[in-house]
Amino acid sequence: MSVVLNESLHTSSTRGMVLMEDGRTRPEIWAIGRREPSKEALDRFIEIYLDILTENERKGKELAMKAEKDRESSDS
């Protein structure tokens, strides 16, 4: 899933090879475009992050309830 809703707002990476002093080459990567995420991308990231937190909290409560039931049944 892409966080960026509008492709024109996305930063694309460009790769190239750079010749080093010892004759070897090394890859060089640099960004073209926006250096900061767009407002829409940040809003979407926050939305996804909050969904993840909510789901984790729900799962934690379910596990706690299951552990409590298991404890009660083993005490009987």
PDB file of N, CA and C in Angstrom:
ATOM      1  N   MET A   1       0.855  -1.174   0.000  1.00  0.00           N
ATOM      2  CA  MET A   1       0.000   0.000   0.000  1.00  0.00           C
ATOM      3  C   MET A   1       0.900   1.237   0.000  1.00  0.00           C
ATOM      4  N   SER A   2       0.609   2.162  -0.836  1.00  0.00           N
ATOM      5  CA  SER A   2       1.358   3.407  -0.896  1.00  0.00           C
ATOM      6  C   SER A   2       0.700   4.431   0.009  1.00  0.00           C
ATOM      7  N   VAL A   3       1.513   5.092   0.814  1.00  0.00           N
ATOM      8  CA  VAL A   3       0.992   6.126   1.710  1.00  0.00           C
ATOM      9  C   VAL A   3       0.706   7.399   0.926  1.00  0.00           C
ATOM     10  N   VAL A   4       1.425   7.604  -0.165  1.00  0.00           N
ATOM     11  CA  VAL A   4       1.265   8.816  -0.955  1.00  0.00           C
ATOM     12  C   VAL A   4       0.046   8.666  -1.855  1.00  0.00           C
ATOM     13  N   LEU A   5      -0.897   9.590  -1.734  1.00  0.00           N
ATOM     14  CA  LEU A   5      -2.126   9.511  -2.506  1.00  0.00           C
ATOM     15  C   LEU A   5      -1.963  10.092  -3.905  1.00  0.00           C
ATOM     16  N   ASN A   6      -1.083  11.054  -4.060  1.00  0.00           N
ATOM     17  CA  ASN A   6      -0.863  11.697  -5.348  1.00  0.00           C
ATOM     18  C   ASN A   6       0.584  11.451  -5.752  1.00  0.00           C
ATOM     19  N   GLU A   7       0.801  10.770  -6.856  1.00  0.00           N
ATOM     20  CA  GLU A   7       2.148  10.394  -7.273  1.00  0.00           C
ATOM     21  C   GLU A   7       3.048  11.608  -7.470  1.00  0.00           C
ATOM     22  N   SER A   8       2.493  12.745  -7.847  1.00  0.00           N
ATOM     23  CA  SER A   8       3.317  13.933  -8.076  1.00  0.00           C
ATOM     24  C   SER A   8       3.878  14.487  -6.775  1.00  0.00           C
ATOM     25  N   LEU A   9       3.318  14.085  -5.639  1.00  0.00           N
ATOM     26  CA  LEU A   9       3.816  14.557  -4.347  1.00  0.00           C
ATOM     27  C   LEU A   9       4.940  13.680  -3.814  1.00  0.00           C
ATOM     28  N   HIS A  10       5.204  12.568  -4.479  1.00  0.00           N
ATOM     29  CA  HIS A  10       6.164  11.593  -3.975  1.00  0.00           C
ATOM     30  C   HIS A  10       7.585  11.959  -4.389  1.00  0.00           C
ATOM     31  N   THR A  11       8.533  11.655  -3.527  1.00  0.00           N
ATOM     32  CA  THR A  11       9.940  11.839  -3.836  1.00  0.00           C
ATOM     33  C   THR A  11      10.455  10.564  -4.488  1.00  0.00           C
ATOM     34  N   SER A  12      11.049  10.697  -5.652  1.00  0.00           N
ATOM     35  CA  SER A  12      11.589   9.511  -6.311  1.00  0.00           C
ATOM     36  C   SER A  12      13.097   9.475  -6.101  1.00  0.00           C
ATOM     37  N   SER A  13      13.622   8.282  -5.940  1.00  0.00           N
ATOM     38  CA  SER A  13      15.065   8.162  -5.755  1.00  0.00           C
ATOM     39  C   SER A  13      15.721   7.949  -7.110  1.00  0.00           C
ATOM     40  N   THR A  14      16.942   8.436  -7.231  1.00  0.00           N
ATOM     41  CA  THR A  14      17.716   8.265  -8.446  1.00  0.00           C
ATOM     42  C   THR A  14      19.026   7.615  -8.045  1.00  0.00           C
ATOM     43  N   ARG A  15      19.438   6.633  -8.818  1.00  0.00           N
ATOM     44  CA  ARG A  15      20.659   5.913  -8.491  1.00  0.00           C
ATOM     45  C   ARG A  15      21.716   6.211  -9.547  1.00  0.00           C
ATOM     46  N   GLY A  16      22.955   6.208  -9.100  1.00  0.00           N
ATOM     47  CA  GLY A  16      24.062   6.373 -10.016  1.00  0.00           C
ATOM     48  C   GLY A  16      25.297   5.737  -9.417  1.00  0.00           C
ATOM     49  N   MET A  17      26.328   5.586 -10.209  1.00  0.00           N
ATOM     50  CA  MET A  17      27.580   5.027  -9.715  1.00  0.00           C
ATOM     51  C   MET A  17      28.608   6.147  -9.651  1.00  0.00           C
ATOM     52  N   VAL A  18      29.372   6.170  -8.570  1.00  0.00           N
ATOM     53  CA  VAL A  18      30.387   7.194  -8.367  1.00  0.00           C
ATOM     54  C   VAL A  18      31.745   6.507  -8.341  1.00  0.00           C
ATOM     55  N   LEU A  19      32.696   7.048  -9.097  1.00  0.00           N
ATOM     56  CA  LEU A  19      34.049   6.508  -9.131  1.00  0.00           C
ATOM     57  C   LEU A  19      34.804   7.001  -7.905  1.00  0.00           C
ATOM     58  N   MET A  20      35.359   6.066  -7.120  1.00  0.00           N
ATOM     59  CA  MET A  20      36.111   6.430  -5.922  1.00  0.00           C
ATOM     60  C   MET A  20      37.578   6.606  -6.283  1.00  0.00           C
ATOM     61  N   GLU A  21      38.373   7.150  -5.347  1.00  0.00           N
ATOM     62  CA  GLU A  21      39.784   7.436  -5.607  1.00  0.00           C
ATOM     63  C   GLU A  21      40.590   6.184  -5.933  1.00  0.00           C
ATOM     64  N   ASP A  22      40.231   5.051  -5.335  1.00  0.00           N
ATOM     65  CA  ASP A  22      40.997   3.822  -5.564  1.00  0.00           C
ATOM     66  C   ASP A  22      40.574   3.086  -6.834  1.00  0.00           C
ATOM     67  N   GLY A  23      39.705   3.686  -7.633  1.00  0.00           N
ATOM     68  CA  GLY A  23      39.295   3.090  -8.895  1.00  0.00           C
ATOM     69  C   GLY A  23      38.024   2.263  -8.820  1.00  0.00           C
ATOM     70  N   ARG A  24      37.580   1.941  -7.613  1.00  0.00           N
ATOM     71  CA  ARG A  24      36.328   1.191  -7.471  1.00  0.00           C
ATOM     72  C   ARG A  24      35.153   2.150  -7.621  1.00  0.00           C
ATOM     73  N   THR A  25      34.001   1.575  -7.874  1.00  0.00           N
ATOM     74  CA  THR A  25      32.794   2.396  -7.945  1.00  0.00           C
ATOM     75  C   THR A  25      31.886   2.041  -6.780  1.00  0.00           C
ATOM     76  N   ARG A  26      31.101   2.996  -6.374  1.00  0.00           N
ATOM     77  CA  ARG A  26      30.118   2.757  -5.321  1.00  0.00           C
ATOM     78  C   ARG A  26      28.810   3.382  -5.766  1.00  0.00           C
ATOM     79  N   PRO A  27      27.708   2.782  -5.349  1.00  0.00           N
ATOM     80  CA  PRO A  27      26.408   3.361  -5.725  1.00  0.00           C
ATOM     81  C   PRO A  27      26.134   4.633  -4.942  1.00  0.00           C
ATOM     82  N   GLU A  28      25.471   5.550  -5.572  1.00  0.00           N
ATOM     83  CA  GLU A  28      25.050   6.775  -4.902  1.00  0.00           C
ATOM     84  C   GLU A  28      23.562   6.951  -5.186  1.00  0.00           C
ATOM     85  N   ILE A  29      22.818   7.224  -4.143  1.00  0.00           N
ATOM     86  CA  ILE A  29      21.373   7.396  -4.272  1.00  0.00           C
ATOM     87  C   ILE A  29      21.014   8.771  -3.739  1.00  0.00           C
ATOM     88  N   TRP A  30      20.213   9.496  -4.475  1.00  0.00           N
ATOM     89  CA  TRP A  30      19.764  10.795  -4.012  1.00  0.00           C
ATOM     90  C   TRP A  30      18.298  10.959  -4.378  1.00  0.00           C
ATOM     91  N   ALA A  31      17.650  11.879  -3.723  1.00  0.00           N
ATOM     92  CA  ALA A  31      16.209  12.064  -3.915  1.00  0.00           C
ATOM     93  C   ALA A  31      15.938  13.252  -4.822  1.00  0.00           C
ATOM     94  N   ILE A  32      14.902  13.113  -5.629  1.00  0.00           N
ATOM     95  CA  ILE A  32      14.449  14.200  -6.485  1.00  0.00           C
ATOM     96  C   ILE A  32      12.999  14.463  -6.119  1.00  0.00           C
ATOM     97  N   GLY A  33      12.662  15.683  -5.882  1.00  0.00           N
ATOM     98  CA  GLY A  33      11.276  16.011  -5.545  1.00  0.00           C
ATOM     99  C   GLY A  33      11.170  16.568  -4.141  1.00  0.00           C
ATOM    100  N   ARG A  34      10.061  16.265  -3.490  1.00  0.00           N
ATOM    101  CA  ARG A  34       9.799  16.794  -2.153  1.00  0.00           C
ATOM    102  C   ARG A  34      10.755  16.170  -1.150  1.00  0.00           C
ATOM    103  N   ARG A  35      11.243  16.983  -0.239  1.00  0.00           N
ATOM    104  CA  ARG A  35      12.095  16.466   0.825  1.00  0.00           C
ATOM    105  C   ARG A  35      11.282  16.154   2.068  1.00  0.00           C
ATOM    106  N   GLU A  36      10.083  16.680   2.144  1.00  0.00           N
ATOM    107  CA  GLU A  36       9.200  16.412   3.277  1.00  0.00           C
ATOM    108  C   GLU A  36       7.923  15.778   2.748  1.00  0.00           C
ATOM    109  N   PRO A  37       7.321  14.900   3.554  1.00  0.00           N
ATOM    110  CA  PRO A  37       6.063  14.297   3.097  1.00  0.00           C
ATOM    111  C   PRO A  37       4.956  15.338   2.986  1.00  0.00           C
ATOM    112  N   SER A  38       4.028  15.103   2.114  1.00  0.00           N
ATOM    113  CA  SER A  38       2.904  16.019   1.945  1.00  0.00           C
ATOM    114  C   SER A  38       1.960  15.903   3.133  1.00  0.00           C
ATOM    115  N   LYS A  39       1.088  16.880   3.282  1.00  0.00           N
ATOM    116  CA  LYS A  39       0.098  16.870   4.356  1.00  0.00           C
ATOM    117  C   LYS A  39      -0.789  15.640   4.229  1.00  0.00           C
ATOM    118  N   GLU A  40      -1.167  15.306   3.007  1.00  0.00           N
ATOM    119  CA  GLU A  40      -2.018  14.143   2.785  1.00  0.00           C
ATOM    120  C   GLU A  40      -1.317  12.858   3.213  1.00  0.00           C
ATOM    121  N   ALA A  41      -0.025  12.750   2.901  1.00  0.00           N
ATOM    122  CA  ALA A  41       0.728  11.553   3.277  1.00  0.00           C
ATOM    123  C   ALA A  41       0.840  11.446   4.794  1.00  0.00           C
ATOM    124  N   LEU A  42       1.085  12.559   5.458  1.00  0.00           N
ATOM    125  CA  LEU A  42       1.163  12.540   6.921  1.00  0.00           C
ATOM    126  C   LEU A  42      -0.180  12.190   7.543  1.00  0.00           C
ATOM    127  N   ASP A  43      -1.253  12.767   7.015  1.00  0.00           N
ATOM    128  CA  ASP A  43      -2.593  12.458   7.528  1.00  0.00           C
ATOM    129  C   ASP A  43      -2.899  10.972   7.374  1.00  0.00           C
ATOM    130  N   ARG A  44      -2.558  10.404   6.231  1.00  0.00           N
ATOM    131  CA  ARG A  44      -2.814   8.981   5.989  1.00  0.00           C
ATOM    132  C   ARG A  44      -1.966   8.116   6.919  1.00  0.00           C
ATOM    133  N   PHE A  45      -0.702   8.509   7.124  1.00  0.00           N
ATOM    134  CA  PHE A  45       0.175   7.771   8.035  1.00  0.00           C
ATOM    135  C   PHE A  45      -0.405   7.763   9.444  1.00  0.00           C
ATOM    136  N   ILE A  46      -0.864   8.921   9.912  1.00  0.00           N
ATOM    137  CA  ILE A  46      -1.447   9.023  11.252  1.00  0.00           C
ATOM    138  C   ILE A  46      -2.693   8.155  11.350  1.00  0.00           C
ATOM    139  N   GLU A  47      -3.513   8.167  10.316  1.00  0.00           N
ATOM    140  CA  GLU A  47      -4.731   7.351  10.298  1.00  0.00           C
ATOM    141  C   GLU A  47      -4.394   5.859  10.406  1.00  0.00           C
ATOM    142  N   ILE A  48      -3.421   5.413   9.635  1.00  0.00           N
ATOM    143  CA  ILE A  48      -3.009   4.007   9.671  1.00  0.00           C
ATOM    144  C   ILE A  48      -2.418   3.664  11.033  1.00  0.00           C
ATOM    145  N   TYR A  49      -1.591   4.547  11.578  1.00  0.00           N
ATOM    146  CA  TYR A  49      -0.952   4.316  12.874  1.00  0.00           C
ATOM    147  C   TYR A  49      -1.999   4.194  13.977  1.00  0.00           C
ATOM    148  N   LEU A  50      -3.000   5.066  13.966  1.00  0.00           N
ATOM    149  CA  LEU A  50      -4.060   4.995  14.973  1.00  0.00           C
ATOM    150  C   LEU A  50      -4.866   3.706  14.835  1.00  0.00           C
ATOM    151  N   ASP A  51      -5.106   3.266  13.602  1.00  0.00           N
ATOM    152  CA  ASP A  51      -5.795   1.985  13.389  1.00  0.00           C
ATOM    153  C   ASP A  51      -4.993   0.832  13.995  1.00  0.00           C
ATOM    154  N   ILE A  52      -3.682   0.865  13.805  1.00  0.00           N
ATOM    155  CA  ILE A  52      -2.818  -0.181  14.358  1.00  0.00           C
ATOM    156  C   ILE A  52      -2.862  -0.161  15.878  1.00  0.00           C
ATOM    157  N   LEU A  53      -2.769   1.029  16.482  1.00  0.00           N
ATOM    158  CA  LEU A  53      -2.830   1.134  17.942  1.00  0.00           C
ATOM    159  C   LEU A  53      -4.155   0.622  18.487  1.00  0.00           C
ATOM    160  N   THR A  54      -5.248   0.978  17.836  1.00  0.00           N
ATOM    161  CA  THR A  54      -6.573   0.529  18.268  1.00  0.00           C
ATOM    162  C   THR A  54      -6.678  -0.987  18.190  1.00  0.00           C
ATOM    163  N   GLU A  55      -6.197  -1.561  17.101  1.00  0.00           N
ATOM    164  CA  GLU A  55      -6.241  -3.017  16.930  1.00  0.00           C
ATOM    165  C   GLU A  55      -5.385  -3.717  17.985  1.00  0.00           C
ATOM    166  N   ASN A  56      -4.197  -3.188  18.259  1.00  0.00           N
ATOM    167  CA  ASN A  56      -3.332  -3.785  19.279  1.00  0.00           C
ATOM    168  C   ASN A  56      -3.974  -3.714  20.658  1.00  0.00           C
ATOM    169  N   GLU A  57      -4.623  -2.599  20.966  1.00  0.00           N
ATOM    170  CA  GLU A  57      -5.302  -2.454  22.252  1.00  0.00           C
ATOM    171  C   GLU A  57      -6.440  -3.474  22.368  1.00  0.00           C
ATOM    172  N   ARG A  58      -7.203  -3.647  21.298  1.00  0.00           N
ATOM    173  CA  ARG A  58      -8.304  -4.614  21.295  1.00  0.00           C
ATOM    174  C   ARG A  58      -7.777  -6.031  21.505  1.00  0.00           C
ATOM    175  N   LYS A  59      -6.701  -6.373  20.803  1.00  0.00           N
ATOM    176  CA  LYS A  59      -6.120  -7.709  20.943  1.00  0.00           C
ATOM    177  C   LYS A  59      -5.576  -7.920  22.352  1.00  0.00           C
ATOM    178  N   GLY A  60      -4.980  -6.884  22.935  1.00  0.00           N
ATOM    179  CA  GLY A  60      -4.469  -6.981  24.303  1.00  0.00           C
ATOM    180  C   GLY A  60      -5.583  -7.249  25.297  1.00  0.00           C
ATOM    181  N   LYS A  61      -6.711  -6.573  25.127  1.00  0.00           N
ATOM    182  CA  LYS A  61      -7.858  -6.796  26.012  1.00  0.00           C
ATOM    183  C   LYS A  61      -8.397  -8.212  25.854  1.00  0.00           C
ATOM    184  N   GLU A  62      -8.468  -8.695  24.610  1.00  0.00           N
ATOM    185  CA  GLU A  62      -8.945 -10.059  24.371  1.00  0.00           C
ATOM    186  C   GLU A  62      -8.033 -11.082  25.040  1.00  0.00           C
ATOM    187  N   LEU A  63      -6.729 -10.894  24.935  1.00  0.00           N
ATOM    188  CA  LEU A  63      -5.783 -11.820  25.556  1.00  0.00           C
ATOM    189  C   LEU A  63      -5.893 -11.780  27.075  1.00  0.00           C
ATOM    190  N   ALA A  64      -6.083 -10.584  27.639  1.00  0.00           N
ATOM    191  CA  ALA A  64      -6.224 -10.457  29.086  1.00  0.00           C
ATOM    192  C   ALA A  64      -7.490 -11.166  29.562  1.00  0.00           C
ATOM    193  N   MET A  65      -8.581 -11.016  28.825  1.00  0.00           N
ATOM    194  CA  MET A  65      -9.832 -11.685  29.199  1.00  0.00           C
ATOM    195  C   MET A  65      -9.682 -13.204  29.100  1.00  0.00           C
ATOM    196  N   LYS A  66      -9.004 -13.673  28.059  1.00  0.00           N
ATOM    197  CA  LYS A  66      -8.797 -15.113  27.892  1.00  0.00           C
ATOM    198  C   LYS A  66      -7.930 -15.657  29.021  1.00  0.00           C
ATOM    199  N   ALA A  67      -6.884 -14.925  29.391  1.00  0.00           N
ATOM    200  CA  ALA A  67      -6.013 -15.359  30.487  1.00  0.00           C
ATOM    201  C   ALA A  67      -6.790 -15.408  31.799  1.00  0.00           C
ATOM    202  N   GLU A  68      -7.664 -14.440  32.026  1.00  0.00           N
ATOM    203  CA  GLU A  68      -8.486 -14.409  33.241  1.00  0.00           C
ATOM    204  C   GLU A  68      -9.430 -15.613  33.275  1.00  0.00           C
ATOM    205  N   LYS A  69     -10.051 -15.938  32.149  1.00  0.00           N
ATOM    206  CA  LYS A  69     -10.944 -17.102  32.086  1.00  0.00           C
ATOM    207  C   LYS A  69     -10.171 -18.389  32.335  1.00  0.00           C
ATOM    208  N   ASP A  70      -8.973 -18.490  31.747  1.00  0.00           N
ATOM    209  CA  ASP A  70      -8.143 -19.680  31.947  1.00  0.00           C
ATOM    210  C   ASP A  70      -7.754 -19.828  33.414  1.00  0.00           C
ATOM    211  N   ARG A  71      -7.436 -18.721  34.065  1.00  0.00           N
ATOM    212  CA  ARG A  71      -7.079 -18.739  35.484  1.00  0.00           C
ATOM    213  C   ARG A  71      -8.259 -19.201  36.328  1.00  0.00           C
ATOM    214  N   GLU A  72      -9.449 -18.664  36.010  1.00  0.00           N
ATOM    215  CA  GLU A  72     -10.652 -19.034  36.760  1.00  0.00           C
ATOM    216  C   GLU A  72     -10.977 -20.512  36.586  1.00  0.00           C
ATOM    217  N   SER A  73     -10.828 -21.021  35.371  1.00  0.00           N
ATOM    218  CA  SER A  73     -11.153 -22.431  35.125  1.00  0.00           C
ATOM    219  C   SER A  73     -10.121 -23.359  35.773  1.00  0.00           C
ATOM    220  N   SER A  74      -8.877 -22.932  35.869  1.00  0.00           N
ATOM    221  CA  SER A  74      -7.853 -23.773  36.504  1.00  0.00           C
ATOM    222  C   SER A  74      -7.979 -23.745  38.025  1.00  0.00           C
ATOM    223  N   ASP A  75      -8.554 -22.672  38.587  1.00  0.00           N
ATOM    224  CA  ASP A  75      -8.766 -22.573  40.031  1.00  0.00           C
ATOM    225  C   ASP A  75      -9.920 -23.455  40.485  1.00  0.00           C
ATOM    226  N   SER A  76     -10.833 -23.786  39.605  1.00  0.00           N
ATOM    227  CA  SER A  76     -12.038 -24.557  39.972  1.00  0.00           C
ATOM    228  C   SER A  76     -11.755 -25.986  40.272  1.00  0.00           C
TER     229      SER A  76
END
